[in-house]
């Protein structure tokens, strides 16, 4: 047993939390639990349910030089993320049973729990996929991105029908390539803003609208990935879909291209500062369901190209919760809102009924933080294999301790009250499991 004493929850309650470490469950939550086993004094500390990042690209198989399940999950654990959902655009893409099995073997190296999504291409095999413990369908690409998995509307409808039959959420990358601005393609490769001009905001809103229309016709659960515009959010919600917003669309805008260069290229692209602010408002007021990172690392050498040749994507799994906690520290978000955006709502949307809250009987996925310990984000301090971050120099509140199913998988060497049970410095042992296994 492990008892965390005098911890403050997101709603302001001060409680003791007892963890049954052998079962990996929360054994009790109360104001004065009796002594049992080891204990941690968490006076003045915030205890949150571990973050569920519903959108990561850990790059294996096929792109081990960018990220691996080991490095990506370490980065997740160090940032307070205890569950990740990996997307299918790897090599080979996760579109059949063999590809799923290969990815599942690699995911055994994960330090955090994981879901594996199935993808859709013209040669996908839904029978094999749904015979495996697939969490959701998607990211289903309505326009090409990394991996060139964009599909036509007829195949999208077929996929939605099949996913609905299998009681799976459909996660949609919503951009309509017919509305991309070909005029922007004439701009020079060192004009970084050309990427945002090319993949227009209108292209996102139109694709969201069509996706939710098809979802409504098929009575499907549609989840819109990385919604980058307030128009996209409003369209998704009006159509009965859920949606996520990334930290890069929440904290960066087209005004940051001068500093970021091609390191700010992603799909969908950065939007105007006005749209960024409107997006933040929808995150803060409860309109947006969750924040998810679209963690998509590339090496520095790959990103060091012109805007038309650089790959799309940025890392974010280690910095997302710290960035949101910094906003809460500054009273721009409530801690309850951070909890809902990162844990409670993702658990609800994806059917992870034993995760997402600090409650007796649930899985002991927990994050302990000092809410006043704000520090500068530096790429050299992070654990992703790519070694850089678009949030360089910003402030974040990082965890002291990350617990996955009762096991300490990350402990800050300078501030953590206990050390991991493993032997590898700040990290414990890799304990990740498939959440549908």
CSV table of C-alpha atoms in Angstrom, one decimal:
chain,number,residue,atom,x,y,z
A,1,UNK,CA,0.0,0.0,0.0
A,2,UNK,CA,1.0,3.6,-0.6
A,3,UNK,CA,-0.9,6.6,0.9
A,4,UNK,CA,-0.6,10.1,-0.4
A,5,UNK,CA,-1.5,12.4,2.4
A,6,UNK,CA,-2.9,15.9,2.5
A,7,UNK,CA,-3.1,16.2,-1.3
A,8,UNK,CA,-5.3,18.9,-2.9
A,9,UNK,CA,-7.6,17.7,-5.7
A,10,UNK,CA,-8.6,19.8,-8.7
A,11,UNK,CA,-11.9,20.7,-6.9
A,12,UNK,CA,-10.0,22.1,-3.9
A,13,UNK,CA,-10.7,19.2,-1.5
A,14,UNK,CA,-7.8,18.1,0.7
A,15,UNK,CA,-7.7,14.4,1.0
A,16,UNK,CA,-5.6,11.3,1.6
A,17,UNK,CA,-5.5,8.8,-1.3
A,18,UNK,CA,-4.5,5.2,-0.6
A,19,UNK,CA,-3.1,3.1,-3.5
A,20,UNK,CA,-3.2,-0.6,-3.6
A,21,UNK,CA,0.1,-1.0,-5.5
A,22,UNK,CA,-0.3,-4.7,-6.1
A,23,UNK,CA,-3.7,-4.3,-7.8
A,24,UNK,CA,-2.9,-0.9,-9.3
A,25,UNK,CA,-6.1,0.6,-8.0
A,26,UNK,CA,-7.1,3.5,-5.8
A,27,UNK,CA,-8.1,1.8,-2.5
A,28,UNK,CA,-9.5,4.8,-0.8
A,29,UNK,CA,-10.1,8.6,-0.9
A,30,UNK,CA,-10.9,10.4,2.3
A,31,UNK,CA,-10.1,13.1,4.8
A,32,UNK,CA,-8.3,10.9,7.3
A,33,UNK,CA,-7.3,7.5,6.2
A,34,UNK,CA,-5.6,5.2,8.7
A,35,UNK,CA,-1.9,4.4,8.4
A,36,UNK,CA,-1.1,1.5,6.1
A,37,UNK,CA,2.2,0.9,4.2
A,38,UNK,CA,4.3,3.7,2.9
A,39,UNK,CA,3.2,7.3,2.8
A,40,UNK,CA,3.9,10.6,1.0
A,41,UNK,CA,3.2,14.0,2.5
A,42,UNK,CA,1.6,16.0,-0.3
A,43,UNK,CA,0.8,19.1,1.7
A,44,UNK,CA,0.6,22.1,-0.7
A,45,UNK,CA,0.7,19.7,-3.7
A,46,UNK,CA,-1.9,19.1,-6.4
A,47,UNK,CA,-3.0,15.5,-7.2
A,48,UNK,CA,-4.5,15.0,-10.6
A,49,UNK,CA,-5.7,12.0,-12.6
A,50,UNK,CA,-3.0,11.1,-15.1
A,51,UNK,CA,-3.5,12.7,-18.5
A,52,UNK,CA,-5.0,10.7,-21.3
A,53,UNK,CA,-3.4,12.0,-24.5
A,54,UNK,CA,-5.9,10.9,-27.2
A,55,UNK,CA,-3.6,11.7,-30.1
A,56,UNK,CA,0.1,10.7,-30.5
A,57,UNK,CA,2.4,9.4,-33.2
A,58,UNK,CA,5.1,7.3,-31.6
A,59,UNK,CA,6.4,6.5,-35.1
A,60,UNK,CA,7.1,2.8,-34.7
A,61,UNK,CA,7.2,0.8,-36.8
A,62,UNK,CA,9.0,2.4,-39.7
A,63,UNK,CA,10.4,5.7,-38.3
A,64,UNK,CA,12.4,4.7,-35.3
A,65,UNK,CA,14.9,7.6,-35.9
A,66,UNK,CA,12.1,10.1,-35.0
A,67,UNK,CA,10.6,8.4,-31.9
A,68,UNK,CA,10.1,4.9,-30.4
A,69,UNK,CA,7.6,3.5,-27.9
A,70,UNK,CA,10.3,3.7,-25.3
A,71,UNK,CA,11.3,7.3,-25.8
A,72,UNK,CA,7.9,8.6,-26.6
A,73,UNK,CA,6.4,7.0,-23.5
A,74,UNK,CA,9.2,8.2,-21.3
A,75,UNK,CA,8.5,11.7,-22.6
A,76,UNK,CA,4.8,11.1,-21.8
A,77,UNK,CA,5.5,10.0,-18.2
A,78,UNK,CA,7.8,12.9,-17.5
A,79,UNK,CA,5.0,15.2,-18.6
A,80,UNK,CA,2.3,13.6,-16.5
A,81,UNK,CA,0.6,11.6,-19.3
A,82,UNK,CA,-0.3,8.1,-18.2
A,83,UNK,CA,-2.2,6.9,-21.3
A,84,UNK,CA,-1.6,7.6,-24.9
A,85,UNK,CA,-3.6,6.8,-28.1
A,86,UNK,CA,-1.3,6.0,-31.0
A,87,UNK,CA,-2.4,6.8,-34.6
A,88,UNK,CA,-2.1,4.5,-37.6
A,89,UNK,CA,0.1,6.4,-40.1
A,90,UNK,CA,3.2,4.3,-39.4
A,91,UNK,CA,5.1,2.1,-41.9
A,92,UNK,CA,3.3,-0.2,-42.4
A,93,UNK,CA,0.1,1.7,-41.6
A,94,UNK,CA,-2.1,0.0,-39.0
A,95,UNK,CA,-4.8,-1.1,-41.4
A,96,UNK,CA,-4.8,-4.9,-41.0
A,97,UNK,CA,-4.2,-7.6,-38.4
A,98,UNK,CA,-0.5,-8.1,-39.2
A,99,UNK,CA,0.3,-4.4,-38.9
A,100,UNK,CA,-1.7,-4.2,-35.6
A,101,UNK,CA,0.2,-7.2,-34.2
A,102,UNK,CA,3.5,-5.7,-35.1
A,103,UNK,CA,2.7,-2.4,-33.4
A,104,UNK,CA,1.4,-4.2,-30.4
A,105,UNK,CA,4.7,-6.0,-30.0
A,106,UNK,CA,6.6,-2.7,-30.1
A,107,UNK,CA,4.2,-1.1,-27.6
A,108,UNK,CA,5.3,-3.6,-25.0
A,109,UNK,CA,8.2,-1.2,-24.3
A,110,UNK,CA,5.8,1.6,-23.2
A,111,UNK,CA,6.2,3.2,-19.8
A,112,UNK,CA,2.5,4.3,-19.9
A,113,UNK,CA,-0.8,2.7,-20.9
A,114,UNK,CA,-1.8,2.9,-24.5
A,115,UNK,CA,-4.5,2.5,-27.0
A,116,UNK,CA,-3.8,1.5,-30.7
A,117,UNK,CA,-6.1,3.0,-33.3
A,118,UNK,CA,-6.8,1.3,-36.6
A,119,UNK,CA,-6.5,3.2,-39.9
A,120,UNK,CA,-8.4,3.4,-43.2
A,121,UNK,CA,-6.9,3.1,-46.7
A,122,UNK,CA,-8.4,1.5,-49.9
A,123,UNK,CA,-6.8,-1.8,-48.9
A,124,UNK,CA,-7.6,-1.8,-45.2
A,125,UNK,CA,-9.0,-5.0,-43.6
A,126,UNK,CA,-11.7,-4.1,-41.1
A,127,UNK,CA,-12.4,-7.8,-40.3
A,128,UNK,CA,-8.9,-8.3,-39.1
A,129,UNK,CA,-8.6,-4.9,-37.4
A,130,UNK,CA,-11.8,-5.3,-35.4
A,131,UNK,CA,-10.7,-8.8,-34.4
A,132,UNK,CA,-7.9,-7.1,-32.5
A,133,UNK,CA,-8.1,-4.8,-29.4
A,134,UNK,CA,-8.4,-1.6,-31.4
A,135,UNK,CA,-9.4,1.4,-29.3
A,136,UNK,CA,-10.9,3.6,-32.1
A,137,UNK,CA,-10.9,4.0,-35.8
A,138,UNK,CA,-8.6,6.8,-37.0
A,139,UNK,CA,-7.0,9.2,-37.4
A,140,UNK,CA,-9.1,8.9,-40.6
A,141,UNK,CA,-7.5,11.4,-43.0
A,142,UNK,CA,-9.8,13.4,-45.2
A,143,UNK,CA,-6.7,15.1,-46.7
A,144,UNK,CA,-3.2,13.8,-47.0
A,145,UNK,CA,-0.8,14.4,-44.2
A,146,UNK,CA,2.3,12.4,-43.0
A,147,UNK,CA,1.9,8.9,-44.3
A,148,UNK,CA,-0.3,9.9,-47.3
A,149,UNK,CA,-3.4,8.2,-46.0
A,150,UNK,CA,-6.1,10.6,-47.3
A,151,UNK,CA,-9.3,8.9,-48.5
A,152,UNK,CA,-12.3,9.8,-50.5
A,153,UNK,CA,-15.8,10.3,-49.1
A,154,UNK,CA,-17.3,6.9,-50.2
A,155,UNK,CA,-14.6,5.1,-48.3
A,156,UNK,CA,-15.0,7.4,-45.3
A,157,UNK,CA,-18.7,6.6,-45.2
A,158,UNK,CA,-17.9,2.8,-45.4
A,159,UNK,CA,-15.5,3.2,-42.5
A,160,UNK,CA,-17.9,5.1,-40.4
A,161,UNK,CA,-20.6,2.5,-41.0
A,162,UNK,CA,-18.2,-0.3,-40.0
A,163,UNK,CA,-16.9,1.5,-36.9
A,164,UNK,CA,-20.4,2.2,-35.7
A,165,UNK,CA,-21.3,-1.5,-36.1
A,166,UNK,CA,-18.2,-2.3,-33.9
A,167,UNK,CA,-19.1,0.4,-31.3
A,168,UNK,CA,-15.9,2.4,-32.0
A,169,UNK,CA,-15.3,6.1,-32.1
A,170,UNK,CA,-14.2,7.5,-35.5
A,171,UNK,CA,-11.4,10.1,-35.1
A,172,UNK,CA,-11.3,12.4,-38.1
A,173,UNK,CA,-8.5,14.5,-39.6
A,174,UNK,CA,-10.8,17.1,-41.2
A,175,UNK,CA,-9.4,19.2,-44.0
A,176,UNK,CA,-10.9,19.5,-47.5
A,177,UNK,CA,-8.0,19.6,-50.0
A,178,UNK,CA,-10.3,21.0,-52.7
A,179,UNK,CA,-10.3,24.2,-50.6
A,180,UNK,CA,-6.6,24.5,-50.3
A,181,UNK,CA,-5.2,27.7,-51.9
A,182,UNK,CA,-3.1,26.9,-54.9
A,183,UNK,CA,-2.2,30.6,-55.2
A,184,UNK,CA,-0.2,30.2,-51.9
A,185,UNK,CA,1.9,27.5,-53.6
A,186,UNK,CA,3.5,30.2,-55.7
A,187,UNK,CA,5.1,31.8,-52.6
A,188,UNK,CA,8.8,31.2,-51.8
A,189,UNK,CA,9.9,28.4,-49.6
A,190,UNK,CA,11.3,30.7,-47.0
A,191,UNK,CA,7.9,32.4,-46.6
A,192,UNK,CA,6.9,30.2,-43.7
A,193,UNK,CA,3.4,31.7,-43.4
A,194,UNK,CA,2.6,30.3,-46.9
A,195,UNK,CA,1.8,26.9,-45.2
A,196,UNK,CA,-1.1,28.5,-43.3
A,197,UNK,CA,-2.2,30.4,-46.4
A,198,UNK,CA,-2.2,27.1,-48.3
A,199,UNK,CA,-4.1,24.9,-46.0
A,200,UNK,CA,-6.9,27.3,-45.3
A,201,UNK,CA,-9.2,27.6,-42.3
A,202,UNK,CA,-12.2,27.3,-44.6
A,203,UNK,CA,-10.8,23.8,-45.7
A,204,UNK,CA,-11.1,22.7,-42.1
A,205,UNK,CA,-14.6,24.0,-41.4
A,206,UNK,CA,-16.0,22.5,-44.6
A,207,UNK,CA,-14.5,19.0,-43.9
A,208,UNK,CA,-15.7,19.1,-40.3
A,209,UNK,CA,-19.2,19.9,-41.5
A,210,UNK,CA,-19.2,17.0,-44.0
A,211,UNK,CA,-17.8,14.6,-41.5
A,212,UNK,CA,-20.4,15.3,-38.8
A,213,UNK,CA,-23.2,15.2,-41.5
A,214,UNK,CA,-22.1,11.7,-42.4
A,215,UNK,CA,-21.7,10.8,-38.8
A,216,UNK,CA,-25.2,11.9,-38.0
A,217,UNK,CA,-26.6,10.0,-41.0
A,218,UNK,CA,-24.9,6.8,-39.7
A,219,UNK,CA,-25.6,7.5,-36.0
A,220,UNK,CA,-21.8,7.3,-35.4
A,221,UNK,CA,-19.6,8.7,-32.7
A,222,UNK,CA,-17.4,11.3,-34.5
A,223,UNK,CA,-14.4,12.8,-32.8
A,224,UNK,CA,-12.7,15.7,-34.7
A,225,UNK,CA,-8.9,15.6,-34.2
A,226,UNK,CA,-6.7,18.7,-33.7
A,227,UNK,CA,-9.4,21.3,-34.4
A,228,UNK,CA,-7.5,24.4,-35.2
A,229,UNK,CA,-10.2,27.1,-35.7
A,230,UNK,CA,-13.1,28.3,-33.7
A,231,UNK,CA,-15.3,27.7,-36.8
A,232,UNK,CA,-14.2,24.1,-36.7
A,233,UNK,CA,-15.0,23.7,-33.0
A,234,UNK,CA,-18.5,25.3,-33.4
A,235,UNK,CA,-19.3,23.2,-36.4
A,236,UNK,CA,-18.3,20.0,-34.6
A,237,UNK,CA,-20.3,20.8,-31.5
A,238,UNK,CA,-23.3,21.9,-33.5
A,239,UNK,CA,-23.2,18.5,-35.4
A,240,UNK,CA,-23.0,16.4,-32.2
A,241,UNK,CA,-19.4,15.5,-32.5
A,242,UNK,CA,-16.7,15.7,-29.9
A,243,UNK,CA,-13.4,17.6,-30.6
A,244,UNK,CA,-9.9,18.1,-29.4
A,245,UNK,CA,-7.5,21.1,-29.6
A,246,UNK,CA,-3.7,20.8,-29.6
A,247,UNK,CA,-1.3,22.8,-27.5
A,248,UNK,CA,0.3,24.2,-30.6
A,249,UNK,CA,-3.0,25.6,-31.9
A,250,UNK,CA,-3.7,26.8,-28.3
A,251,UNK,CA,-0.5,28.6,-27.6
A,252,UNK,CA,1.1,29.4,-31.0
A,253,UNK,CA,-0.2,31.4,-34.1
A,254,UNK,CA,1.0,32.6,-37.5
A,255,UNK,CA,2.7,35.4,-35.6
A,256,UNK,CA,5.3,32.8,-34.4
A,257,UNK,CA,6.5,31.8,-37.8
A,258,UNK,CA,9.4,34.3,-37.7
A,259,UNK,CA,10.8,32.5,-34.7
A,260,UNK,CA,9.7,28.9,-35.5
A,261,UNK,CA,10.3,28.8,-39.2
A,262,UNK,CA,9.6,25.3,-40.6
A,263,UNK,CA,9.6,23.9,-37.0
A,264,UNK,CA,6.1,25.5,-36.9
A,265,UNK,CA,4.8,23.5,-39.9
A,266,UNK,CA,2.0,21.0,-39.0
A,267,UNK,CA,-1.4,19.9,-40.3
A,268,UNK,CA,-3.7,21.6,-39.9
A,269,UNK,CA,-1.4,24.7,-39.8
A,270,UNK,CA,-1.0,27.5,-37.4
A,271,UNK,CA,-3.9,30.0,-37.5
A,272,UNK,CA,-4.2,33.8,-37.0
A,273,UNK,CA,-3.7,35.2,-33.5
A,274,UNK,CA,-7.3,36.2,-33.5
A,275,UNK,CA,-8.4,32.6,-34.2
A,276,UNK,CA,-6.0,31.3,-31.6
A,277,UNK,CA,-7.5,33.5,-28.9
A,278,UNK,CA,-11.0,32.5,-29.9
A,279,UNK,CA,-9.9,28.8,-29.7
A,280,UNK,CA,-8.5,29.4,-26.2
A,281,UNK,CA,-11.9,30.9,-25.1
A,282,UNK,CA,-13.7,27.7,-26.3
A,283,UNK,CA,-11.2,25.6,-24.4
A,284,UNK,CA,-11.7,27.6,-21.2
A,285,UNK,CA,-15.5,27.9,-21.3
A,286,UNK,CA,-16.1,24.1,-21.7
A,287,UNK,CA,-17.0,24.0,-25.5
A,288,UNK,CA,-13.9,22.0,-26.4
A,289,UNK,CA,-14.0,18.4,-25.0
A,290,UNK,CA,-10.3,17.8,-24.6
A,291,UNK,CA,-6.7,18.8,-25.3
A,292,UNK,CA,-4.6,16.3,-27.2
A,293,UNK,CA,-1.1,16.8,-28.5
A,294,UNK,CA,-0.9,15.3,-32.0
A,295,UNK,CA,2.6,14.6,-30.8
A,296,UNK,CA,4.4,14.1,-34.2
A,297,UNK,CA,8.2,14.4,-33.8
A,298,UNK,CA,10.7,14.8,-36.6
A,299,UNK,CA,14.4,15.2,-36.4
A,300,UNK,CA,16.0,18.7,-36.6
A,301,UNK,CA,17.7,17.7,-39.8
A,302,UNK,CA,14.3,16.8,-41.4
A,303,UNK,CA,12.7,20.0,-40.3
A,304,UNK,CA,15.6,22.1,-41.5
A,305,UNK,CA,14.2,22.6,-45.0
A,306,UNK,CA,12.0,25.1,-46.8
A,307,UNK,CA,8.3,25.3,-46.0
A,308,UNK,CA,7.3,23.2,-49.0
A,309,UNK,CA,9.7,20.3,-48.2
A,310,UNK,CA,9.8,20.1,-44.4
A,311,UNK,CA,7.7,17.4,-42.9
A,312,UNK,CA,4.6,18.4,-40.9
A,313,UNK,CA,4.4,17.8,-37.2
A,314,UNK,CA,5.7,18.9,-33.8
A,315,UNK,CA,6.4,17.1,-30.5
A,316,UNK,CA,4.1,17.9,-27.5
A,317,UNK,CA,3.4,15.0,-25.2
A,318,UNK,CA,5.8,16.1,-22.4
A,319,UNK,CA,4.8,19.7,-22.4
A,320,UNK,CA,1.0,19.7,-22.7
A,321,UNK,CA,0.0,19.3,-19.1
A,322,UNK,CA,2.8,21.6,-17.8
A,323,UNK,CA,1.5,24.3,-20.2
A,324,UNK,CA,-2.1,23.9,-19.1
A,325,UNK,CA,-1.1,23.9,-15.4
A,326,UNK,CA,0.8,27.2,-16.0
A,327,UNK,CA,-2.4,28.7,-17.4
A,328,UNK,CA,-4.2,27.5,-14.3
A,329,UNK,CA,-1.5,28.9,-12.1
A,330,UNK,CA,-2.1,32.3,-13.8
A,331,UNK,CA,-5.9,31.8,-13.3
A,332,UNK,CA,-6.6,31.6,-17.0
A,333,UNK,CA,-8.0,28.1,-16.6
A,334,UNK,CA,-9.4,26.4,-13.5
A,335,UNK,CA,-7.8,23.2,-12.2
A,336,UNK,CA,-11.1,21.5,-12.6
A,337,UNK,CA,-11.1,22.5,-16.3
A,338,UNK,CA,-7.6,21.2,-16.7
A,339,UNK,CA,-8.7,17.9,-15.1
A,340,UNK,CA,-11.7,17.6,-17.5
A,341,UNK,CA,-9.7,18.5,-20.6
A,342,UNK,CA,-6.9,16.0,-19.9
A,343,UNK,CA,-8.5,13.1,-18.1
A,344,UNK,CA,-12.2,13.0,-17.4
A,345,UNK,CA,-13.5,13.9,-20.8
A,346,UNK,CA,-11.0,11.7,-22.8
A,347,UNK,CA,-11.9,8.8,-20.6
A,348,UNK,CA,-15.6,9.4,-21.2
A,349,UNK,CA,-15.3,9.9,-25.0
A,350,UNK,CA,-13.2,6.7,-25.5
A,351,UNK,CA,-14.9,4.5,-23.0
A,352,UNK,CA,-12.0,4.2,-20.5
A,353,UNK,CA,-14.4,3.8,-17.6
A,354,UNK,CA,-11.7,2.9,-15.0
A,355,UNK,CA,-9.6,6.0,-15.8
A,356,UNK,CA,-9.9,9.8,-15.6
A,357,UNK,CA,-10.6,10.5,-12.0
A,358,UNK,CA,-9.2,10.3,-8.5
A,359,UNK,CA,-11.9,7.9,-7.1
A,360,UNK,CA,-11.9,4.7,-5.1
A,361,UNK,CA,-11.9,1.7,-7.3
A,362,UNK,CA,-10.4,3.3,-10.3
A,363,UNK,CA,-7.0,2.6,-11.8
A,364,UNK,CA,-4.3,4.5,-9.9
A,365,UNK,CA,-3.1,6.7,-12.7
A,366,UNK,CA,-2.0,9.8,-10.8
A,367,UNK,CA,0.2,12.9,-11.2
A,368,UNK,CA,1.5,14.9,-8.2
A,369,UNK,CA,2.6,18.5,-8.9
A,370,UNK,CA,3.7,21.6,-7.0
A,371,UNK,CA,1.3,24.2,-8.6
A,372,UNK,CA,3.7,27.0,-7.9
A,373,UNK,CA,6.8,25.4,-9.4
A,374,UNK,CA,6.8,27.1,-12.7
A,375,UNK,CA,9.9,26.6,-14.9
A,376,UNK,CA,11.2,27.3,-18.3
A,377,UNK,CA,10.6,24.7,-21.0
A,378,UNK,CA,13.8,23.7,-22.8
A,379,UNK,CA,14.1,21.1,-25.5
A,380,UNK,CA,17.4,19.8,-24.1
A,381,UNK,CA,15.6,18.8,-20.8
A,382,UNK,CA,12.9,16.8,-22.5
A,383,UNK,CA,12.9,13.1,-23.3
A,384,UNK,CA,11.4,12.8,-26.8
A,385,UNK,CA,14.0,11.4,-29.2
A,386,UNK,CA,13.7,14.4,-31.5
A,387,UNK,CA,15.2,16.7,-28.8
A,388,UNK,CA,13.4,20.0,-29.6
A,389,UNK,CA,10.1,21.7,-28.8
A,390,UNK,CA,8.1,24.5,-30.4
A,391,UNK,CA,7.4,25.8,-26.9
A,392,UNK,CA,11.1,26.7,-26.2
A,393,UNK,CA,11.3,29.4,-23.5
A,394,UNK,CA,7.7,29.2,-22.4
A,395,UNK,CA,6.8,28.4,-18.8
A,396,UNK,CA,5.3,25.1,-17.5
A,397,UNK,CA,4.5,23.4,-14.3
A,398,UNK,CA,6.0,19.9,-14.5
A,399,UNK,CA,5.1,16.9,-12.4
A,400,UNK,CA,7.1,15.7,-9.4
A,401,UNK,CA,5.7,12.2,-9.6
A,402,UNK,CA,3.8,10.2,-12.3
A,403,UNK,CA,2.1,6.9,-11.3
A,404,UNK,CA,0.7,4.4,-13.8
A,405,UNK,CA,-1.5,1.7,-12.3
A,406,UNK,CA,0.1,2.1,-8.9
A,407,UNK,CA,3.7,2.1,-10.1
A,408,UNK,CA,5.9,5.2,-10.0
A,409,UNK,CA,7.2,5.5,-13.6
A,410,UNK,CA,8.6,9.0,-13.3
A,411,UNK,CA,10.1,11.0,-10.3
A,412,UNK,CA,11.7,14.3,-10.6
A,413,UNK,CA,15.2,13.8,-9.1
A,414,UNK,CA,15.2,17.2,-7.4
A,415,UNK,CA,11.7,17.4,-5.9
A,416,UNK,CA,10.0,14.0,-5.9
A,417,UNK,CA,9.1,12.6,-2.5
A,418,UNK,CA,9.9,9.0,-3.5
A,419,UNK,CA,12.0,7.3,-6.2
A,420,UNK,CA,10.7,4.9,-8.8
A,421,UNK,CA,10.8,1.2,-8.1
A,422,UNK,CA,13.0,0.5,-11.1
A,423,UNK,CA,16.7,1.1,-11.4
A,424,UNK,CA,17.0,3.7,-14.2
A,425,UNK,CA,17.3,7.0,-12.4
A,426,UNK,CA,14.2,9.1,-12.7
A,427,UNK,CA,12.2,6.4,-14.5
A,428,UNK,CA,10.7,3.2,-13.1
A,429,UNK,CA,10.0,0.1,-15.2
A,430,UNK,CA,7.9,0.1,-18.4
A,431,UNK,CA,4.5,-1.0,-17.2
A,432,UNK,CA,2.2,0.1,-20.0
A,433,UNK,CA,-0.7,-2.1,-21.1
A,434,UNK,CA,-3.2,-1.9,-23.9
A,435,UNK,CA,-6.3,-0.2,-22.4
A,436,UNK,CA,-8.5,-2.5,-24.4
A,437,UNK,CA,-6.5,-5.7,-23.7
